[in-house]
Coordinates of C-alpha atoms and ligand atoms in Angstrom, one line a residue:
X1 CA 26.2 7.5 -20.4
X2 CA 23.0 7.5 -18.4
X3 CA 19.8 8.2 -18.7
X4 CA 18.9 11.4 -16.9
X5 CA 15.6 9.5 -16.4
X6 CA 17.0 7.4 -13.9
X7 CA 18.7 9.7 -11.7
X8 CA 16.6 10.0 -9.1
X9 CA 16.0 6.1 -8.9
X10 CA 20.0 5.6 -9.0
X11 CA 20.3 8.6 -6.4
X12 CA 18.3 7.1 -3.9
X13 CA 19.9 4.1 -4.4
X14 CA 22.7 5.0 -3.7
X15 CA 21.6 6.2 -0.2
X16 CA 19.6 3.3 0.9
X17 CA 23.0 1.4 -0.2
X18 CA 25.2 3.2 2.2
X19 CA 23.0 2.6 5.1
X20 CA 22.7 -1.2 4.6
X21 CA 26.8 -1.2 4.2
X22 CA 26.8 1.1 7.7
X23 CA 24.7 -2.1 9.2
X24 CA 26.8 -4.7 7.7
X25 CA 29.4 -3.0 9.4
X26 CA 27.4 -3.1 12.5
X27 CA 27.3 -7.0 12.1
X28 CA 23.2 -6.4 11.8
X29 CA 21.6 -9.5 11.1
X30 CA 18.8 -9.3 8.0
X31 CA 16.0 -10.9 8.1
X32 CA 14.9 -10.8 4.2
X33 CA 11.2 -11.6 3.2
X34 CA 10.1 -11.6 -0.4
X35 CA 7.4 -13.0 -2.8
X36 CA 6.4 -16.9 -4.1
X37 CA 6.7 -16.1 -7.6
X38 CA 9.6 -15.9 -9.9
X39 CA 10.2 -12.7 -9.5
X40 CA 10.5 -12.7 -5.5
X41 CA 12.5 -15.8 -5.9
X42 CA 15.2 -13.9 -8.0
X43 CA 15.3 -10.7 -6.0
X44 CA 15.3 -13.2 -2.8
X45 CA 18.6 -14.8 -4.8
X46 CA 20.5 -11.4 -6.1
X47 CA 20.1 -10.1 -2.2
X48 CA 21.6 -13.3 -0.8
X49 CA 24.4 -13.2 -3.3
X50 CA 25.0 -9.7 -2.4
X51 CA 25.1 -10.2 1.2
X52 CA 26.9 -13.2 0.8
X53 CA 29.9 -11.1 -0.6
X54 CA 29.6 -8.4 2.4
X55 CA 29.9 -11.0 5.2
X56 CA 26.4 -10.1 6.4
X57 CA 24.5 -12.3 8.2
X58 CA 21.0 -13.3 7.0
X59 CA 18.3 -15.5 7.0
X60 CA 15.8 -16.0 4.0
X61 CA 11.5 -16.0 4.1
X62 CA 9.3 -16.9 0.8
X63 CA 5.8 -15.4 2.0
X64 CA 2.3 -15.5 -0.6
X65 CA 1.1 -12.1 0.5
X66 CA 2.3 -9.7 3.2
X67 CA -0.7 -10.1 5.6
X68 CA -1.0 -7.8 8.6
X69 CA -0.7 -11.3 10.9
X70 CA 2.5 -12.2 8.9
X71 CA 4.1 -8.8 9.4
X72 CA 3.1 -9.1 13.3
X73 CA 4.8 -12.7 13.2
X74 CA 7.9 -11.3 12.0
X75 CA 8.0 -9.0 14.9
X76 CA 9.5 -11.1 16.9
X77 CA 12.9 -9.7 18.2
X78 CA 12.7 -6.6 16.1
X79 CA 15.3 -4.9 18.2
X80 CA 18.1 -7.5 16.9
X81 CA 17.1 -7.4 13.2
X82 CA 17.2 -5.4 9.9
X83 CA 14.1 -6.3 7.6
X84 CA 14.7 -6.6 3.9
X85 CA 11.1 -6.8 1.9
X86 CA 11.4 -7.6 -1.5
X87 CA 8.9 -7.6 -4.3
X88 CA 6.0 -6.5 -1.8
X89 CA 5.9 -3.8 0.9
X90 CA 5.0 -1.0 -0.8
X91 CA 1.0 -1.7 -0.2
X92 CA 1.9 -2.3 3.6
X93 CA 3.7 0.6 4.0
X94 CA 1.4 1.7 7.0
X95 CA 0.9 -1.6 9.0
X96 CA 5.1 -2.1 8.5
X97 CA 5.6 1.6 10.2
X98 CA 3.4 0.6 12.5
X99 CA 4.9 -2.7 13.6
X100 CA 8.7 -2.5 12.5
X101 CA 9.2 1.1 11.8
X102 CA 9.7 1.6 15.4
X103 CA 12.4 -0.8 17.2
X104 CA 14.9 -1.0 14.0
X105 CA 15.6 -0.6 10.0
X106 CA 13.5 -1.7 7.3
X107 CA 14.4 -1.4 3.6
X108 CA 11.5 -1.7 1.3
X109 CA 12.9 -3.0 -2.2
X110 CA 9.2 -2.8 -4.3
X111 CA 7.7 -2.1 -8.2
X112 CA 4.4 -2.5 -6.8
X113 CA 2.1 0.5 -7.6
X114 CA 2.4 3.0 -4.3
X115 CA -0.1 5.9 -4.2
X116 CA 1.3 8.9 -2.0
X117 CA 4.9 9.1 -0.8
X118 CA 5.8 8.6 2.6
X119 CA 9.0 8.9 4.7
X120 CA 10.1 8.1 7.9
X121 CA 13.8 7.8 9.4
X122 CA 13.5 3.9 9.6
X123 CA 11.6 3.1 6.5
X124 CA 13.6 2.8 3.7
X125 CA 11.9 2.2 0.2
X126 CA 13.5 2.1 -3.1
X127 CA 10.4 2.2 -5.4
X128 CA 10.6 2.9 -9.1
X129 CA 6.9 4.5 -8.6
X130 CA 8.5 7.4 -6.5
X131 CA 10.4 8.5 -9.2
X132 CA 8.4 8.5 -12.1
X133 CA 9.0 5.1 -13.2
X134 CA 6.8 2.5 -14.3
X135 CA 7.2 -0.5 -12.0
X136 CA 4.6 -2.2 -14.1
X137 CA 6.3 -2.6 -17.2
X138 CA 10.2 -1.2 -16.9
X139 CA 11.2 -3.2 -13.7
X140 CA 10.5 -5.8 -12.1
X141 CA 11.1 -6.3 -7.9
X142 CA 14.7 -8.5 -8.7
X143 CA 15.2 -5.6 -10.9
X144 CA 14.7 -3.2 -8.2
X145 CA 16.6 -5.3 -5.9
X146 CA 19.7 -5.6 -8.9
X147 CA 19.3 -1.8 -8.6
X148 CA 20.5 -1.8 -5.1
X149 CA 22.7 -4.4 -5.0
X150 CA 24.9 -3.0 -7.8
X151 CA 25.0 0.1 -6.2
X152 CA 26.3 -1.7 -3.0
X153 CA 29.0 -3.3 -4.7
X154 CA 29.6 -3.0 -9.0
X155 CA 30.5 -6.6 -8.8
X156 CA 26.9 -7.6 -8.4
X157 CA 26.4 -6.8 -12.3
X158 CA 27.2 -10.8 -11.8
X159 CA 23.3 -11.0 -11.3
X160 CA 22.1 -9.2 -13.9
X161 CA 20.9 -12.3 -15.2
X162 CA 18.4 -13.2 -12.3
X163 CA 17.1 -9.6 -12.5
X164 CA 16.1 -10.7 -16.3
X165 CA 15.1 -13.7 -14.9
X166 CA 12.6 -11.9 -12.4
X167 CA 11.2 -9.2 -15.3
X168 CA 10.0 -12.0 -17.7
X169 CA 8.6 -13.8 -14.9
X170 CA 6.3 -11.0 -14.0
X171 CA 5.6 -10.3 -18.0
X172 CA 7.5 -7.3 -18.5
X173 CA 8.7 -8.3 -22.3
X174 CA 6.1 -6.2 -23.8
X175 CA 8.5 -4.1 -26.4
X176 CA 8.2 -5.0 -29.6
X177 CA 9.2 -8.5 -30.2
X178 CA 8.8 -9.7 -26.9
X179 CA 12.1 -7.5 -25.6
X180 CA 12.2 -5.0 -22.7
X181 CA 11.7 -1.9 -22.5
X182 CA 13.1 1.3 -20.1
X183 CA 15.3 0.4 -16.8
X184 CA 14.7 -3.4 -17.7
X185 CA 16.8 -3.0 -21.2
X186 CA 18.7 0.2 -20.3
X187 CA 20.4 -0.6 -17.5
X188 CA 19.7 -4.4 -16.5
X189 CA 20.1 -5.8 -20.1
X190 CA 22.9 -3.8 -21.0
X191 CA 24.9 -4.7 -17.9
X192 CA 24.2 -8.6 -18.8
X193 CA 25.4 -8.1 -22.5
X194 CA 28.2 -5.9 -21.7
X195 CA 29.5 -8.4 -19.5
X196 CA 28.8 -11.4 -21.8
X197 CA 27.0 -13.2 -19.6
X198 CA 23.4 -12.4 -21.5
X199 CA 23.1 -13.6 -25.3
X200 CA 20.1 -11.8 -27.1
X201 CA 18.3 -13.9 -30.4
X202 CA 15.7 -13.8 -32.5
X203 CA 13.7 -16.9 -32.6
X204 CA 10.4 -19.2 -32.5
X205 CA 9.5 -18.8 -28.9
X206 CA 8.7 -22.4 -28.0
X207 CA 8.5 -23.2 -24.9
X208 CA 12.0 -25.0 -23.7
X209 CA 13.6 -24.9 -27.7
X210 CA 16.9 -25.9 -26.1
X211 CA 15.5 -28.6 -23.9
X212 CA 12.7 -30.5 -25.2
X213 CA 12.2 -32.3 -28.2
X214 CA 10.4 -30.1 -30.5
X215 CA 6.8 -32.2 -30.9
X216 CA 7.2 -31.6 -27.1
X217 CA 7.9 -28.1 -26.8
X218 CA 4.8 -26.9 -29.1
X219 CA 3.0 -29.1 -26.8
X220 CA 4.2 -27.3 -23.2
X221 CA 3.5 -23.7 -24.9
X222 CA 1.1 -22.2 -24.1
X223 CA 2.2 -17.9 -24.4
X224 CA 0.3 -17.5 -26.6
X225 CA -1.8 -20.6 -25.9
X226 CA -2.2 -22.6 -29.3
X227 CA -5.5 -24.4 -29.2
X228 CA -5.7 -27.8 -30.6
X229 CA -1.8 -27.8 -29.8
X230 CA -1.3 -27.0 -26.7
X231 CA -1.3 -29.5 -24.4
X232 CA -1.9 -32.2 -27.3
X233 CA 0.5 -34.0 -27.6
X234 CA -0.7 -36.3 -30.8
X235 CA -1.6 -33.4 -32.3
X236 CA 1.7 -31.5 -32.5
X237 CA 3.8 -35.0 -33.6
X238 CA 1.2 -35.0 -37.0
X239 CA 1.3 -31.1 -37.2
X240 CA 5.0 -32.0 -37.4
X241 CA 5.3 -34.8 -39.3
X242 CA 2.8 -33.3 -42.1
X243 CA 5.0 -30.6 -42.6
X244 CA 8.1 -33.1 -43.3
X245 CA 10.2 -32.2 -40.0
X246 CA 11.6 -35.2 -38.5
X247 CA 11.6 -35.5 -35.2
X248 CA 14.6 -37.7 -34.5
X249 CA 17.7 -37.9 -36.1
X250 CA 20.5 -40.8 -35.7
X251 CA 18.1 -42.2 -32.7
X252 CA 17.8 -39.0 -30.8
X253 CA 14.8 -36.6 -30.3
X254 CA 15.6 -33.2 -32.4
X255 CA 15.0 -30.0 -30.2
X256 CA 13.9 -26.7 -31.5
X257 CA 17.5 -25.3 -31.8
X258 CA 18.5 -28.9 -34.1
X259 CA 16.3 -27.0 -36.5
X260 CA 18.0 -25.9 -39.9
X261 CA 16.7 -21.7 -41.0
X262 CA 14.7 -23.7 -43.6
X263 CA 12.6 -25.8 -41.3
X264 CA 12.3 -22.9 -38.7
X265 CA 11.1 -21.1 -41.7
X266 CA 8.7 -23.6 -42.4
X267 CA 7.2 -24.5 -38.9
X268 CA 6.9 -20.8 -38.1
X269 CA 4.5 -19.8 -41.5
X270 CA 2.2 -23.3 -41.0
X271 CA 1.7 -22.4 -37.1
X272 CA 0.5 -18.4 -38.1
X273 CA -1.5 -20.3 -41.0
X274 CA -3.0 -22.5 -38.6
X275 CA -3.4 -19.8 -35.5
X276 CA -5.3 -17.0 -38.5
X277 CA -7.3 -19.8 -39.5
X278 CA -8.6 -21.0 -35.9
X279 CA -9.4 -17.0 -35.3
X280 CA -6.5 -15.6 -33.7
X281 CA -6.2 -12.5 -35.0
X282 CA -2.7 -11.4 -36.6
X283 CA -0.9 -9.7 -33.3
X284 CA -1.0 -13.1 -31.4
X285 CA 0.1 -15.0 -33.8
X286 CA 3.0 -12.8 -34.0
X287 CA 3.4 -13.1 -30.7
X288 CA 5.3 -16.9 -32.0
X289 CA 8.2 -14.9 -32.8
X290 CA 10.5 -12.9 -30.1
X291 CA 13.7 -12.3 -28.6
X292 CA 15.1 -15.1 -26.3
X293 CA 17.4 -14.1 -23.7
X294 CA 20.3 -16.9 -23.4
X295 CA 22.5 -17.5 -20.3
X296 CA 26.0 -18.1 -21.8
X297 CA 26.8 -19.8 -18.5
X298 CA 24.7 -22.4 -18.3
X299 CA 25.1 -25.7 -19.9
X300 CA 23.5 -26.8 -23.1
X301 CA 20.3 -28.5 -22.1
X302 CA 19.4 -27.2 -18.7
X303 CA 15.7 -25.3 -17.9
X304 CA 18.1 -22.5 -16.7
X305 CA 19.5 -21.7 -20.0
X306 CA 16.8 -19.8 -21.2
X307 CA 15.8 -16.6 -19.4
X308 CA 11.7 -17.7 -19.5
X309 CA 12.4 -21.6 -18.6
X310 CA 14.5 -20.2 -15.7
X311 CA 11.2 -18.3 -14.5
X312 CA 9.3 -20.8 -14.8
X313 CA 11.5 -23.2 -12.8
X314 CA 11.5 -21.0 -10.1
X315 CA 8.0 -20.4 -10.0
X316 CA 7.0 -24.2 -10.4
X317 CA 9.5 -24.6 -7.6
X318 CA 8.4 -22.6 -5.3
X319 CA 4.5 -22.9 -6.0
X320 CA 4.7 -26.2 -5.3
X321 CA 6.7 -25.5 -1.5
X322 CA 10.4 -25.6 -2.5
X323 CA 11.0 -22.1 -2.0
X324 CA 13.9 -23.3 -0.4
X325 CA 15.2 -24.8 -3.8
X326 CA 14.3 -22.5 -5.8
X327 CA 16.3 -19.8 -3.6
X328 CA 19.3 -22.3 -3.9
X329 CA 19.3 -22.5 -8.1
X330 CA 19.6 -18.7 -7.9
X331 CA 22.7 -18.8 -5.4
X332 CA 24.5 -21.5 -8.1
X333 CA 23.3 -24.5 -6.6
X334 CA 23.1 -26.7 -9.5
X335 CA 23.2 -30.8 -10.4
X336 CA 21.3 -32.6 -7.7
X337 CA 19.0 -29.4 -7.3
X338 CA 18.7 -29.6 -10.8
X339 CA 17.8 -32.7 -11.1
X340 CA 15.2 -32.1 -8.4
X341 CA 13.5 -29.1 -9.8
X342 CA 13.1 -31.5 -13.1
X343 CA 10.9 -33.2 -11.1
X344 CA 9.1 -30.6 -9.3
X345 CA 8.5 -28.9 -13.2
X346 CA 7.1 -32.2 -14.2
X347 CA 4.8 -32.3 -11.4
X348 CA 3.9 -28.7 -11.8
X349 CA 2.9 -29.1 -15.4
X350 CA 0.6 -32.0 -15.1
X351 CA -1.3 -29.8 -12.0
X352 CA -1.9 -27.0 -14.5
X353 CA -3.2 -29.4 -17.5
X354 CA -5.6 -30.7 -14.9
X355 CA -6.6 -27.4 -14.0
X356 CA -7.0 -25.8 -17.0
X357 CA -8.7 -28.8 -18.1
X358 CA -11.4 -28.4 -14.8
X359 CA -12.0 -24.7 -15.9
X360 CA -12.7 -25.6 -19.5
X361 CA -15.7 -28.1 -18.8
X362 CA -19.0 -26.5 -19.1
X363 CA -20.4 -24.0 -15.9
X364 CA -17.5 -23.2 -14.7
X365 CA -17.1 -19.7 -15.4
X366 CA -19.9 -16.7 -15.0
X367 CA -19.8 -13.7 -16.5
X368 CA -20.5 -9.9 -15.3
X369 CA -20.7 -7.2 -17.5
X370 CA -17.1 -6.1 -17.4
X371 CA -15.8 -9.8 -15.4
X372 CA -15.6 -13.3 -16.4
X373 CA -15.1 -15.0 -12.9
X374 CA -14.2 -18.9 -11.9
X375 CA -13.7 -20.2 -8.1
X376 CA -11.6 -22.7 -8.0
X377 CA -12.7 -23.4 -4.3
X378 CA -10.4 -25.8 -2.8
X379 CA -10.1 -27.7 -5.8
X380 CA -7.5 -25.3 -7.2
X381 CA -4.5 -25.0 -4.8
X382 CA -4.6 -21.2 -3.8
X383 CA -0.7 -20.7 -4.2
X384 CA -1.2 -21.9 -7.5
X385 CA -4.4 -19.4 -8.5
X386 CA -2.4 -16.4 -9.7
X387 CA -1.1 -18.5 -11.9
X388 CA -3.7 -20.0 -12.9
X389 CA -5.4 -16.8 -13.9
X390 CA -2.4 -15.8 -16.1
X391 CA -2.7 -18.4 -18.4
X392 CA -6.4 -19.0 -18.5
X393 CA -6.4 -15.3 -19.4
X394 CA -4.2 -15.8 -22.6
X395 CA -6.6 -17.9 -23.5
X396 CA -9.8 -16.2 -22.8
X397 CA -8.1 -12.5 -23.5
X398 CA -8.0 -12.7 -27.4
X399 CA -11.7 -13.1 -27.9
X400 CA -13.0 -11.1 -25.3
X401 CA -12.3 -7.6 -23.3
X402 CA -13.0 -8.7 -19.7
X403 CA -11.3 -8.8 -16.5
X404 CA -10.7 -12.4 -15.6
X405 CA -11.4 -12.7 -11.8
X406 CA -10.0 -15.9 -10.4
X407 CA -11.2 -16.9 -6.4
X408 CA -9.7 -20.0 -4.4
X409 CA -9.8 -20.8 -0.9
X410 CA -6.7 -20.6 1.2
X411 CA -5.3 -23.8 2.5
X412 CA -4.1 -22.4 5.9
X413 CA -6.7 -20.3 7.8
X414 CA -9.9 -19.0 6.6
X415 CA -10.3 -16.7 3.4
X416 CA -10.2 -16.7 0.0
X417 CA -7.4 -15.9 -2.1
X418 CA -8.5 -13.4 -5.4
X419 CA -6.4 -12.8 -8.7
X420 CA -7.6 -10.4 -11.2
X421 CA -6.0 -10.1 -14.8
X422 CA -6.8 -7.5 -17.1
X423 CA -5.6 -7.0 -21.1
X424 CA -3.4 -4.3 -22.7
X425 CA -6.4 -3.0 -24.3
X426 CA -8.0 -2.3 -20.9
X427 CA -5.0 -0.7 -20.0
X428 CA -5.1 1.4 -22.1
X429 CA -8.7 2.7 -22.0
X430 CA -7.8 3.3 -18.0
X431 CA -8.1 0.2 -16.4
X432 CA -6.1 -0.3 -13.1
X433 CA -6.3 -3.2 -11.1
X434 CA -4.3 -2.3 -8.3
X435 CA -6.6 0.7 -7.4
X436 CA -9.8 -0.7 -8.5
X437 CA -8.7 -4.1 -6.2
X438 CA -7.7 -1.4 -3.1
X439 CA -10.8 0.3 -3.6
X440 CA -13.6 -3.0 -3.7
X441 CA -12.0 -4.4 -0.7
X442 CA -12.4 -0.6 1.3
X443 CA -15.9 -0.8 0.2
X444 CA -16.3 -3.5 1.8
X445 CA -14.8 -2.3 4.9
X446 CA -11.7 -4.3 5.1
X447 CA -8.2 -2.5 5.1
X448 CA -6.6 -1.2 1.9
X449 CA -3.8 -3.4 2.3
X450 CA -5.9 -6.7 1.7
X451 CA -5.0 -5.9 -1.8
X452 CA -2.3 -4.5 -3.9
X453 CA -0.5 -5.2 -7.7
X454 CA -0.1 -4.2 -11.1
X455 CA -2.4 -2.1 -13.2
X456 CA -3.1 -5.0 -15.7
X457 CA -2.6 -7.7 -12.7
X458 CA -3.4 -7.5 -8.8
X459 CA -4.5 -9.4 -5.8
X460 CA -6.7 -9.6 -2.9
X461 CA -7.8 -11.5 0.2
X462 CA -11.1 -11.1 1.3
X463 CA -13.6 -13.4 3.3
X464 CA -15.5 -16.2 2.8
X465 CA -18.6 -16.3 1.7
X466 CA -18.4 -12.4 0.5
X467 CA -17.1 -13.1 -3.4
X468 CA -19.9 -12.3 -4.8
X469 CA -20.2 -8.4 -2.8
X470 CA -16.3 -8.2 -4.3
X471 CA -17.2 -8.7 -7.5
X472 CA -20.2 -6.7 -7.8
X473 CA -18.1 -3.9 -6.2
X474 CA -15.2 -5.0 -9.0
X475 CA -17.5 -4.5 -11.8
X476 CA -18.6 -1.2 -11.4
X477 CA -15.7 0.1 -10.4
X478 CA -13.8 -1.3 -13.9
X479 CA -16.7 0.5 -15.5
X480 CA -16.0 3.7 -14.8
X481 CA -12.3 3.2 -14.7
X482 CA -12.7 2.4 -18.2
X483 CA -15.1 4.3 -18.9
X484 CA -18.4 4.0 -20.3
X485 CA -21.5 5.1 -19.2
Ligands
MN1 MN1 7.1 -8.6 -8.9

């Protein structure tokens, strides 16, 4: 039975469904653009499956941010083409009528935040915003895109999966326990469960338990960040050795899940010991245990078997320019992409140690009433700053209530790339990044679509040499979204 809640997302669905079939049938070829993160990389995959299966004739584009000179670049041949925009769109709703919306058909496939609703008879957007939905924290843009593609053919539950896959990369476990909550566990879970290809458990939520020898897997988490573990390598073999775990058995490294109840038991009470007694306060230790989302399909071992590694594999992948790659693991590709994304993981790890590392040294981050902002310059590679700014806010978050504002400079043209992370807590007391993002970069007389997001995460683009106007603007504007007086 379903939710009466989601009728009107499912209705209209349904409807952008049966025009993409009539342009199948037209032999239309789709030119599908969608986001670097996880998330974009999964909706990217479950629309390629999808239009694998109906014959259609594609091509695939990994974009950073929807600029107005990217959207003009795309223009090219509009008359010929369908546009698919996945994971963004939404917050370019105006500049895509403009330069699309006129010669041909262009679906708009979006959670991001949308303020009024538009229509027009080319512009297609399936938005769970438009219906009441929270985009934010129920669905995620693969979920959106899952959304469509099952109603386009019911054998697409196939990807239910990669819709998971996309929601945990863009944080959306935030039910109790780390599980999902609304269209995320109602309909995309359930499909994945139902059709056994999803396995749900309770467990220590280190990072890579299947993968990674254990010493090693305290050592990569870092959500929530562990200090004095994280990172440290030494330091987890003795936190692990003093409490009697051996880390090898007959010759081979033990991983997480080699772990007998008893030892699991034991490990989890000395890390909350440890995490209470450094000052974390009781939620984040919590925070150790969740629910881990299991791929039945894939083999013992791999970084795609669990449901966050997966995200992170695509993110690594395509962060570091093998959007390409990244695109292919979702489509099935497996072995010597595998094998290659190992690498690129690798690579991608030691750049964030050495980053995290920069931030930490002394001076590197200034504080504003309501802001605690760090430039990484050039120094910090600016398709890397979003994330960046997601985990040096779990570390900064738990001690204090400010808005982390991350800046970087782009590595192609002029500009400077901005992330902005808030906290649940600010949420909650009426922060909203997204608007208060849209509404420092009017003030400064650039065009609302410079930047766009979540209410606890959004971005910008704004130029150089003007950060500091940005933030000033930022800060007051958090202030009385929050506010105080
Ligand atoms: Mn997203």
């Amino acid at each position: 039975m379903m939710n009466d809640r989601y009728s009107s997302l499912l209705k209209s669905a349904d409807n952008i469904s049966k025009q993409l079939r009539e342009l199948v049938k037209e032999n239309k070829f789709f030119q599908i653009v969608s986001h670097i993160d996880a998330d974009g990389v999964a909706a990217a995959g479950i629309i390629s499956k999808a239009l694998i299966r109906e014959n259609a004739r594609f091509n695939v584009r990994i974009i950073k941010r929807l600029s107005a000179s990217e959207i003009k670049a795309l223009s090219d041949g509009r008359e010929k083409k369908a546009y698919i925009f996945l994971d963004m769109g939404s917050g370019q709703f105006e500049k895509i009528s403009q330069t699309l919306g006129d010669k041909t058909t262009v679906f708009i496939i979006d959670h991001h935040e949308i303020l009024t609703r538009r229509e027009t008879d080319t512009i297609l957007e399936l938005n769970p915003h438009l219906h009441g939905l929270n985009g934010s924290s129920e669905i995620s843009g693969a979920g959106v895109t899952y959304i469509l593609a099952k109603s386009l053919n019911q054998k697409n539950t196939d990807l239910s999966p990669l819709a998971l896959v996309g929601a945990i990369g863009d944080i959306q476990d935030k039910g109790p326990q780390r599980t999902f909550t609304g269209l995320n566990n109602d309909i995309i879970l359930s499909d994945a469960v139902n059709r056994g290809l999803v396995k749900v458990v309770k467990d220590i939520l280190l990072f890579g338990s299947e993968t990674r020898p254990v010493h090693l897997a305290l050592k990569y988490t870092s959500d929530p960040f562990i200090e004095g573990l994280t990172g440290e390598e030494d330091k987890c073999i003795a936190f692990l050795t003093n409490l009697d775990i051996q880390l090898k058995r007959d010759g081979d490294w033990r991983t997480l899940s080699d772990l007998n109840q008893e030892e699991k038991v034991k490990l989890y009470s000395a890390l909350v010991t440890y995490m209470l007694q450094i000052g974390y306060d009781t939620k984040s230790a919590e925070q150790l245990i969740g629910t881990k989302y299991i791929i039945t399909s894939e083999e013992d071992g791999s970084p795609l078997k669990d449901i966050r590694e997966y995200a992170y594999t695509l993110n690594a992948c395509s962060r570091l320019g093998y959007s390409g790659l990244a695109v292919s693991l979702c489509l099935g590709d497996r072995d010597k992409a595998l094998l290659e994304a190992q690498n690129i993981i690798n690579e991608y790890r030691q750049r964030i140690s050495k980053y995290i590392s920069w931030l930490k040294e002394p001076g590197r981050v200034k504080e504003y009433e309501y802001l605690k902002i760090i430039h990484g310059e050039d120094l910090i590679d600016d398709r890397m700053i979003a994330t960046i700014a997601s985990i040096y806010s779990r570390i900064t978050a738990r001690s204090e209530n400010k808005v982390l504002l991350c800046f970087a400079y782009k590595s192609e043209g002029d500009g400077v790339k901005v992330s902005a992370r808030g906290t649940d807590a600010l949420v909650k007391k009426g922060l909203n990044l997204n608007q208060a993002l849209r509404k420092a970069v009017t003030e400064m007389g650039l065009t609302e679509s410079e930047a766009g997001g979540h209410d606890i995460a959004a971005g910008a683009e704004i130029p150089v040499g003007s950060e500091e106007t940005f933030a000033s603007y930022l800060n007051k504007i958090i202030k009385s979204q929050i506010g105080v007086d």
